[in-house]
Amino acid sequence: MTKQSTRPSRPARALALTAVATLALGACSLGGGDPDPTSAATSAATGAEDARRCTGDGALTVLTHESFVLPDEAKAAFEEETGCTLKVVTAGDAGLLTNRLVLTKNSPVADAVFGIDNTFAGRAVSEGVLEAYEPELPDGAADHALPGDGARVLAPVDFGDVCVNIDDTWFAKEKVDPPVTLDDLTKPEYKDLFVTPGASSSSPGLAFLLATVAAKGQEGDGGWQQYWRDLMDNGTKITSGWSDAYGVDFTAGEGQGDRPIVLSYASSPPFTVPEGGSKPTTSALLETCFRQVEYAGVVKGTKQPAGARAFVDLMLSEDVQAGIPESMYMYPASSAVELPEEWARWAKTAEQPLTVDPATIEEQRETWLREWTDITS
């Protein structure tokens, strides 16, 4: 990966608009006399700085998930530029942090948030826990924006394809043709070979449930419920989280388990290139992928609105976007970022990922999880 400078860039558009507004106001207040360009320029610069600076003691709390990583250099540069002192509070996965925002909305525990994903964005939007803020997005990021009102309060930062992964070495050794599709996982030749984290206890597990909803539709012959019954009849193992599934039960994981098919990410294979090797020992089945998008926003009721907006800008800056693959193992929302060589070669994303409208997820999530629990228990 190309080493990047970590200093965040200031949104040029915001600066330009502020400067224009300040210059126009200055001309009016002078009653038609010649404006002082030096004074106007100073006012514009001061206004732009104030629009991105914390006030008071400078404390800026960010609520995020446990996988959040911000390089030290980026954090230091942000704090120097904005006068904010960044405090990161983690709250489990996307579901847990969204729930925490909702439960504390009358007494906010954070100024900004990162990590709400498209499986829980509908709840954050409908509960009104976020302030409107629409930053200038980097190239390509608008492709991941939420529909409707969601785009006014949450900005897309990164994305990942949650996909079934397979241990290619195991299949070659056993001389078994590997699966390709979701339907393959229910076939007798793959009995007792698949492990996945649970939908009710894991963010990728929920993403896989949504993949099956998108692929199989609702109740009825061929619906997602019947698909899961078939999966369970074929010996699918469900774990509490991704770490157990990949690290313990997967044959290519650290625990060298006994199941060569696992739910993981499209970005997982590059991490299985053996030392001295030239290609991964695993691969992702790109026909099985659900696209998970993560967003940043300003928490309603924040006492640091300028600092919170600056944090959202930081997450969209060129330098932070460039570091996302290595720091958080997700794909940056910006299409201008050059991916690490291993990712470009071995971590292809799905051309047609499975998706479900966030509003539909919000409407049906609890029902689907209850039905899923009944089927898999």
Short mmCIF file of C-alpha atoms in Angstrom, two decimals:
data_model
loop_
_atom_site.label_atom_id
_atom_site.label_comp_id
_atom_site.label_asym_id
_atom_site.label_seq_id
_atom_site.Cartn_x
_atom_site.Cartn_y
_atom_site.Cartn_z
CA MET A 1 0.00 0.00 0.00
CA THR A 2 1.22 3.46 -0.81
CA LYS A 3 2.26 5.33 2.30
CA GLN A 4 0.15 8.46 2.68
CA SER A 5 0.40 11.74 4.51
CA THR A 6 -2.10 11.68 7.35
CA ARG A 7 -3.07 15.34 7.59
CA PRO A 8 -6.75 15.74 6.70
CA SER A 9 -7.68 18.14 3.95
CA ARG A 10 -10.21 20.91 4.41
CA PRO A 11 -13.30 20.82 2.19
CA ALA A 12 -12.54 23.38 -0.49
CA ARG A 13 -16.23 23.87 -1.27
CA ALA A 14 -17.09 24.86 2.30
CA LEU A 15 -14.22 27.30 2.40
CA ALA A 16 -15.23 28.87 -0.90
CA LEU A 17 -18.88 29.29 0.13
CA THR A 18 -17.90 30.80 3.48
CA ALA A 19 -15.54 33.22 1.81
CA VAL A 20 -18.18 34.34 -0.70
CA ALA A 21 -20.77 34.85 2.03
CA THR A 22 -18.38 36.81 4.23
CA LEU A 23 -17.25 39.04 1.39
CA ALA A 24 -20.86 39.81 0.42
CA LEU A 25 -21.79 40.66 4.02
CA GLY A 26 -18.72 42.87 4.34
CA ALA A 27 -19.63 44.85 1.22
CA CYS A 28 -23.18 45.56 2.53
CA SER A 29 -22.03 46.66 5.97
CA LEU A 30 -19.71 49.21 4.50
CA GLY A 31 -22.65 51.12 2.99
CA GLY A 32 -21.43 51.06 -0.56
CA GLY A 33 -17.87 52.13 0.15
CA ASP A 34 -14.92 50.19 -1.16
CA PRO A 35 -14.53 46.97 0.83
CA ASP A 36 -11.27 46.36 2.60
CA PRO A 37 -10.03 43.17 0.93
CA THR A 38 -7.60 42.45 3.75
CA SER A 39 -10.34 42.69 6.38
CA ALA A 40 -12.73 40.59 4.31
CA ALA A 41 -10.15 37.89 3.74
CA THR A 42 -9.33 37.77 7.44
CA SER A 43 -13.03 37.44 8.32
CA ALA A 44 -13.47 34.64 5.81
CA ALA A 45 -10.51 32.74 7.16
CA THR A 46 -11.65 33.20 10.76
CA GLY A 47 -15.18 32.07 9.94
CA ALA A 48 -13.92 28.99 8.17
CA GLU A 49 -11.69 28.09 11.12
CA ASP A 50 -14.52 28.61 13.62
CA ALA A 51 -16.74 26.34 11.52
CA ARG A 52 -14.35 23.47 12.20
CA ARG A 53 -13.21 24.08 15.78
CA CYS A 54 -14.32 22.70 19.10
CA THR A 55 -15.28 25.11 21.86
CA GLY A 56 -14.93 25.08 25.65
CA ASP A 57 -12.64 22.35 26.88
CA GLY A 58 -12.45 20.93 23.36
CA ALA A 59 -13.64 17.45 24.35
CA LEU A 60 -15.14 15.63 21.36
CA THR A 61 -16.59 12.17 22.00
CA VAL A 62 -17.01 9.74 19.10
CA LEU A 63 -19.16 6.65 19.54
CA THR A 64 -18.10 3.81 17.27
CA HIS A 65 -17.74 0.03 16.98
CA GLU A 66 -14.96 -2.13 18.32
CA SER A 67 -13.22 -2.39 14.93
CA PHE A 68 -12.63 1.35 14.61
CA VAL A 69 -9.02 2.37 14.10
CA LEU A 70 -7.77 5.90 13.42
CA PRO A 71 -4.03 6.22 12.78
CA ASP A 72 -2.22 8.20 15.48
CA GLU A 73 -0.89 10.71 12.94
CA ALA A 74 -4.40 11.42 11.62
CA LYS A 75 -5.73 11.86 15.15
CA ALA A 76 -2.92 14.24 16.09
CA ALA A 77 -3.35 16.34 12.95
CA PHE A 78 -7.12 16.54 13.48
CA GLU A 79 -6.72 17.68 17.07
CA GLU A 80 -4.13 20.30 16.10
CA GLU A 81 -6.30 21.68 13.31
CA THR A 82 -9.62 21.75 15.17
CA GLY A 83 -8.66 22.30 18.80
CA CYS A 84 -10.68 19.18 19.65
CA THR A 85 -9.52 16.45 22.02
CA LEU A 86 -10.80 13.24 20.54
CA LYS A 87 -12.27 10.64 22.89
CA VAL A 88 -13.31 7.34 21.31
CA VAL A 89 -16.01 5.27 23.01
CA THR A 90 -16.75 1.81 21.61
CA ALA A 91 -20.09 0.06 21.84
CA GLY A 92 -19.76 -3.38 20.27
CA ASP A 93 -21.03 -3.70 16.72
CA ALA A 94 -23.26 -1.56 14.52
CA GLY A 95 -26.43 -2.75 16.22
CA LEU A 96 -25.21 -2.11 19.74
CA LEU A 97 -23.92 1.37 19.00
CA THR A 98 -27.15 2.32 17.23
CA ASN A 99 -29.17 1.02 20.16
CA ARG A 100 -27.02 3.04 22.55
CA LEU A 101 -27.67 6.23 20.58
CA VAL A 102 -31.40 5.56 20.66
CA LEU A 103 -31.50 4.75 24.38
CA THR A 104 -29.54 7.91 25.27
CA LYS A 105 -31.06 10.32 22.76
CA ASN A 106 -32.43 12.58 25.51
CA SER A 107 -28.99 12.78 27.10
CA PRO A 108 -26.47 12.17 24.28
CA VAL A 109 -23.30 10.29 25.20
CA ALA A 110 -21.37 11.37 22.08
CA ASP A 111 -20.91 14.25 19.65
CA ALA A 112 -20.28 12.20 16.52
CA VAL A 113 -20.76 8.61 15.48
CA PHE A 114 -19.06 6.26 13.06
CA GLY A 115 -20.03 2.69 12.24
CA ILE A 116 -23.80 2.73 11.86
CA ASP A 117 -24.32 0.46 8.87
CA ASN A 118 -27.10 -0.03 6.36
CA THR A 119 -28.60 -2.84 8.47
CA PHE A 120 -29.31 -0.40 11.33
CA ALA A 121 -29.30 3.00 9.58
CA GLY A 122 -33.08 2.95 9.26
CA ARG A 123 -33.43 2.84 13.03
CA ALA A 124 -31.03 5.74 13.61
CA VAL A 125 -32.87 7.83 11.02
CA SER A 126 -36.39 7.05 12.21
CA GLU A 127 -35.48 7.64 15.86
CA GLY A 128 -34.13 11.11 15.06
CA VAL A 129 -30.82 10.71 16.90
CA LEU A 130 -28.73 12.53 14.28
CA GLU A 131 -28.28 16.14 13.14
CA ALA A 132 -28.52 17.03 9.48
CA TYR A 133 -25.10 17.38 7.89
CA GLU A 134 -24.31 16.76 4.25
CA PRO A 135 -20.56 17.04 3.70
CA GLU A 136 -18.93 17.17 0.32
CA LEU A 137 -18.40 13.53 -0.62
CA PRO A 138 -15.29 12.18 -2.35
CA ASP A 139 -15.61 10.70 -5.83
CA GLY A 140 -17.76 7.59 -5.89
CA ALA A 141 -19.04 7.85 -2.32
CA ALA A 142 -22.49 8.99 -3.44
CA ASP A 143 -22.97 5.50 -4.89
CA HIS A 144 -23.15 4.23 -1.29
CA ALA A 145 -25.39 6.99 0.09
CA LEU A 146 -28.61 6.10 1.86
CA PRO A 147 -31.87 6.84 0.07
CA GLY A 148 -34.22 9.62 1.20
CA ASP A 149 -33.74 11.40 4.53
CA GLY A 150 -30.90 9.09 5.50
CA ALA A 151 -28.53 10.91 3.15
CA ARG A 152 -29.10 14.14 5.10
CA VAL A 153 -27.78 12.73 8.38
CA LEU A 154 -25.35 9.93 7.52
CA ALA A 155 -22.36 10.09 5.17
CA PRO A 156 -20.96 6.87 3.61
CA VAL A 157 -17.37 6.23 4.74
CA ASP A 158 -16.58 2.65 3.76
CA PHE A 159 -18.11 -0.61 2.65
CA GLY A 160 -17.48 -4.33 2.70
CA ASP A 161 -18.97 -7.37 1.00
CA VAL A 162 -19.99 -10.08 3.49
CA CYS A 163 -19.58 -13.31 1.54
CA VAL A 164 -19.22 -17.04 1.95
CA ASN A 165 -15.50 -17.95 1.88
CA ILE A 166 -14.00 -21.35 1.11
CA ASP A 167 -10.72 -23.09 1.90
CA ASP A 168 -9.44 -23.84 -1.61
CA THR A 169 -6.61 -25.98 -0.26
CA TRP A 170 -9.06 -28.27 1.57
CA PHE A 171 -11.27 -28.74 -1.50
CA ALA A 172 -8.26 -29.49 -3.71
CA LYS A 173 -6.88 -31.99 -1.19
CA GLU A 174 -10.23 -33.75 -0.77
CA LYS A 175 -10.89 -33.65 -4.54
CA VAL A 176 -14.32 -32.11 -4.00
CA ASP A 177 -15.70 -29.45 -6.34
CA PRO A 178 -16.13 -26.28 -4.26
CA PRO A 179 -19.54 -24.60 -3.91
CA VAL A 180 -20.33 -21.46 -5.89
CA THR A 181 -23.84 -20.31 -4.98
CA LEU A 182 -26.08 -20.06 -1.94
CA ASP A 183 -28.08 -23.03 -3.23
CA ASP A 184 -24.93 -25.17 -3.28
CA LEU A 185 -24.66 -24.88 0.51
CA THR A 186 -27.80 -26.99 0.91
CA LYS A 187 -26.51 -29.87 -1.24
CA PRO A 188 -25.51 -33.23 0.32
CA GLU A 189 -21.86 -32.96 -0.78
CA TYR A 190 -21.46 -29.93 1.51
CA LYS A 191 -23.19 -31.41 4.55
CA ASP A 192 -21.55 -30.39 7.87
CA LEU A 193 -19.03 -28.16 6.06
CA PHE A 194 -20.48 -24.64 6.56
CA VAL A 195 -20.15 -22.44 9.66
CA THR A 196 -21.60 -18.95 10.05
CA PRO A 197 -22.00 -16.45 12.88
CA GLY A 198 -25.55 -16.03 14.10
CA ALA A 199 -27.81 -13.28 12.79
CA SER A 200 -29.00 -12.29 16.26
CA SER A 201 -25.53 -11.97 17.77
CA SER A 202 -23.26 -10.83 14.96
CA SER A 203 -23.18 -8.02 12.43
CA PRO A 204 -21.87 -10.21 9.56
CA GLY A 205 -24.33 -12.89 10.65
CA LEU A 206 -27.19 -10.44 10.21
CA ALA A 207 -25.73 -9.44 6.84
CA PHE A 208 -25.82 -13.08 5.72
CA LEU A 209 -29.46 -13.41 6.82
CA LEU A 210 -30.21 -10.33 4.71
CA ALA A 211 -28.33 -11.85 1.78
CA THR A 212 -30.68 -14.83 1.93
CA VAL A 213 -33.71 -12.54 2.23
CA ALA A 214 -32.55 -10.66 -0.87
CA ALA A 215 -31.86 -13.86 -2.79
CA LYS A 216 -34.84 -15.99 -1.72
CA GLY A 217 -37.59 -13.51 -0.89
CA GLN A 218 -40.29 -13.87 1.73
CA GLU A 219 -42.20 -16.83 3.14
CA GLY A 220 -43.45 -19.44 0.73
CA ASP A 221 -41.89 -22.10 -1.40
CA GLY A 222 -38.37 -20.93 -2.07
CA GLY A 223 -38.51 -18.17 0.57
CA TRP A 224 -35.59 -17.39 2.88
CA GLN A 225 -37.22 -19.27 5.76
CA GLN A 226 -37.23 -22.53 3.79
CA TYR A 227 -33.67 -21.90 2.65
CA TRP A 228 -32.54 -21.68 6.30
CA ARG A 229 -34.43 -24.86 7.17
CA ASP A 230 -32.53 -26.55 4.36
CA LEU A 231 -29.24 -25.08 5.58
CA MET A 232 -29.83 -26.37 9.11
CA ASP A 233 -30.87 -29.79 7.79
CA ASN A 234 -27.55 -29.87 5.94
CA GLY A 235 -25.56 -29.49 9.13
CA THR A 236 -24.80 -25.76 9.15
CA LYS A 237 -23.09 -24.71 12.39
CA ILE A 238 -23.93 -21.34 13.96
CA THR A 239 -21.51 -19.54 16.27
CA SER A 240 -22.01 -16.46 18.42
CA GLY A 241 -19.60 -14.31 16.40
CA TRP A 242 -17.29 -14.09 13.41
CA SER A 243 -14.16 -14.79 15.48
CA ASP A 244 -15.44 -18.18 16.56
CA ALA A 245 -16.58 -19.13 13.07
CA TYR A 246 -13.40 -18.06 11.26
CA GLY A 247 -10.80 -18.45 14.00
CA VAL A 248 -11.99 -21.72 15.55
CA ASP A 249 -14.15 -23.72 13.13
CA PHE A 250 -12.79 -22.73 9.71
CA THR A 251 -10.15 -25.12 8.37
CA ALA A 252 -8.03 -22.19 7.17
CA GLY A 253 -8.40 -20.26 10.42
CA GLU A 254 -6.00 -20.12 13.34
CA GLY A 255 -7.80 -22.97 15.07
CA GLN A 256 -7.53 -25.20 12.00
CA GLY A 257 -11.11 -26.35 12.48
CA ASP A 258 -13.04 -28.94 10.50
CA ARG A 259 -15.30 -26.76 8.32
CA PRO A 260 -13.90 -25.50 4.99
CA ILE A 261 -16.81 -23.12 4.27
CA VAL A 262 -17.27 -20.01 6.41
CA LEU A 263 -19.03 -16.68 6.34
CA SER A 264 -16.51 -13.85 6.18
CA TYR A 265 -15.67 -10.94 3.88
CA ALA A 266 -14.54 -10.46 0.28
CA SER A 267 -11.47 -8.81 1.77
CA SER A 268 -10.48 -11.91 3.78
CA PRO A 269 -8.57 -13.93 1.11
CA PRO A 270 -5.49 -11.62 0.87
CA PHE A 271 -4.78 -12.39 4.53
CA THR A 272 -4.37 -16.09 3.71
CA VAL A 273 -1.44 -15.69 1.36
CA PRO A 274 1.17 -17.91 3.08
CA GLU A 275 4.60 -16.55 3.84
CA GLY A 276 6.65 -16.94 0.70
CA GLY A 277 3.49 -17.76 -1.28
CA SER A 278 2.06 -15.97 -4.26
CA LYS A 279 -1.70 -16.40 -3.83
CA PRO A 280 -4.32 -16.88 -1.10
CA THR A 281 -5.37 -20.32 0.07
CA THR A 282 -8.99 -19.16 0.33
CA SER A 283 -11.47 -17.36 -1.89
CA ALA A 284 -14.78 -15.54 -1.58
CA LEU A 285 -17.92 -16.69 -3.40
CA LEU A 286 -18.97 -13.40 -4.98
CA GLU A 287 -22.50 -14.60 -5.83
CA THR A 288 -23.28 -14.83 -2.11
CA CYS A 289 -22.30 -11.32 -0.97
CA PHE A 290 -24.34 -8.76 0.95
CA ARG A 291 -22.94 -5.23 0.77
CA GLN A 292 -22.48 -3.61 4.16
CA VAL A 293 -21.94 0.17 4.15
CA GLU A 294 -20.74 2.11 7.20
CA TYR A 295 -21.64 5.75 7.85
CA ALA A 296 -20.58 8.71 9.98
CA GLY A 297 -22.83 11.44 11.36
CA VAL A 298 -23.35 14.20 13.91
CA VAL A 299 -25.25 13.22 17.05
CA LYS A 300 -28.31 15.35 17.77
CA GLY A 301 -27.87 17.45 20.89
CA THR A 302 -24.08 17.64 20.62
CA LYS A 303 -22.41 20.56 22.38
CA GLN A 304 -19.62 20.45 19.77
CA PRO A 305 -21.48 20.68 16.44
CA ALA A 306 -18.51 22.24 14.60
CA GLY A 307 -16.10 19.63 15.91
CA ALA A 308 -18.53 16.81 15.11
CA ARG A 309 -18.90 18.03 11.52
CA ALA A 310 -15.12 18.28 11.26
CA PHE A 311 -14.85 14.64 12.40
CA VAL A 312 -17.23 13.53 9.63
CA ASP A 313 -15.07 15.50 7.18
CA LEU A 314 -12.01 13.76 8.59
CA MET A 315 -13.44 10.31 7.88
CA LEU A 316 -14.05 11.37 4.26
CA SER A 317 -10.64 12.97 3.80
CA GLU A 318 -8.25 11.55 1.24
CA ASP A 319 -5.73 10.39 3.80
CA VAL A 320 -8.14 8.57 6.10
CA GLN A 321 -9.93 7.01 3.13
CA ALA A 322 -6.58 5.73 1.81
CA GLY A 323 -5.81 4.08 5.16
CA ILE A 324 -9.14 2.29 5.62
CA PRO A 325 -8.15 -1.03 3.94
CA GLU A 326 -5.17 -1.51 6.27
CA SER A 327 -6.73 -0.03 9.40
CA MET A 328 -10.28 -1.40 9.28
CA TYR A 329 -10.18 -3.99 6.48
CA MET A 330 -13.00 -2.31 4.59
CA TYR A 331 -13.10 -0.70 1.15
CA PRO A 332 -13.03 3.11 1.17
CA ALA A 333 -16.15 4.87 -0.11
CA SER A 334 -13.91 7.03 -2.29
CA SER A 335 -13.33 5.55 -5.71
CA ALA A 336 -10.22 7.70 -6.08
CA VAL A 337 -8.26 5.66 -3.53
CA GLU A 338 -5.70 3.24 -4.91
CA LEU A 339 -6.25 -0.07 -3.16
CA PRO A 340 -3.31 -2.08 -1.76
CA GLU A 341 -1.84 -4.37 -4.41
CA GLU A 342 -3.03 -7.52 -2.60
CA TRP A 343 -6.58 -6.17 -2.42
CA ALA A 344 -6.65 -5.11 -6.05
CA ARG A 345 -5.57 -8.62 -7.03
CA TRP A 346 -7.22 -10.92 -4.49
CA ALA A 347 -10.08 -9.01 -2.85
CA LYS A 348 -12.49 -8.35 -5.67
CA THR A 349 -15.93 -7.05 -4.72
CA ALA A 350 -19.20 -8.45 -6.01
CA GLU A 351 -20.37 -6.97 -9.30
CA GLN A 352 -23.99 -7.46 -8.24
CA PRO A 353 -24.10 -7.64 -4.44
CA LEU A 354 -27.30 -8.70 -2.70
CA THR A 355 -29.05 -5.73 -1.07
CA VAL A 356 -32.19 -4.93 0.92
CA ASP A 357 -33.62 -1.44 1.22
CA PRO A 358 -32.67 0.04 4.66
CA ALA A 359 -36.28 1.11 5.28
CA THR A 360 -37.46 -2.45 4.69
CA ILE A 361 -34.75 -3.77 7.01
CA GLU A 362 -35.91 -1.37 9.71
CA GLU A 363 -39.51 -2.43 9.23
CA GLN A 364 -38.86 -6.19 9.18
CA ARG A 365 -35.60 -6.74 11.09
CA GLU A 366 -37.11 -7.82 14.41
CA THR A 367 -39.63 -10.11 12.69
CA TRP A 368 -36.95 -11.70 10.55
CA LEU A 369 -34.65 -12.22 13.54
CA ARG A 370 -37.46 -13.82 15.54
CA GLU A 371 -38.28 -16.18 12.67
CA TRP A 372 -34.59 -16.93 12.11
CA THR A 373 -34.13 -17.77 15.80
CA ASP A 374 -37.11 -20.14 15.72
CA ILE A 375 -35.72 -21.91 12.66
CA THR A 376 -32.13 -22.25 13.88
CA SER A 377 -32.81 -23.09 17.55
#
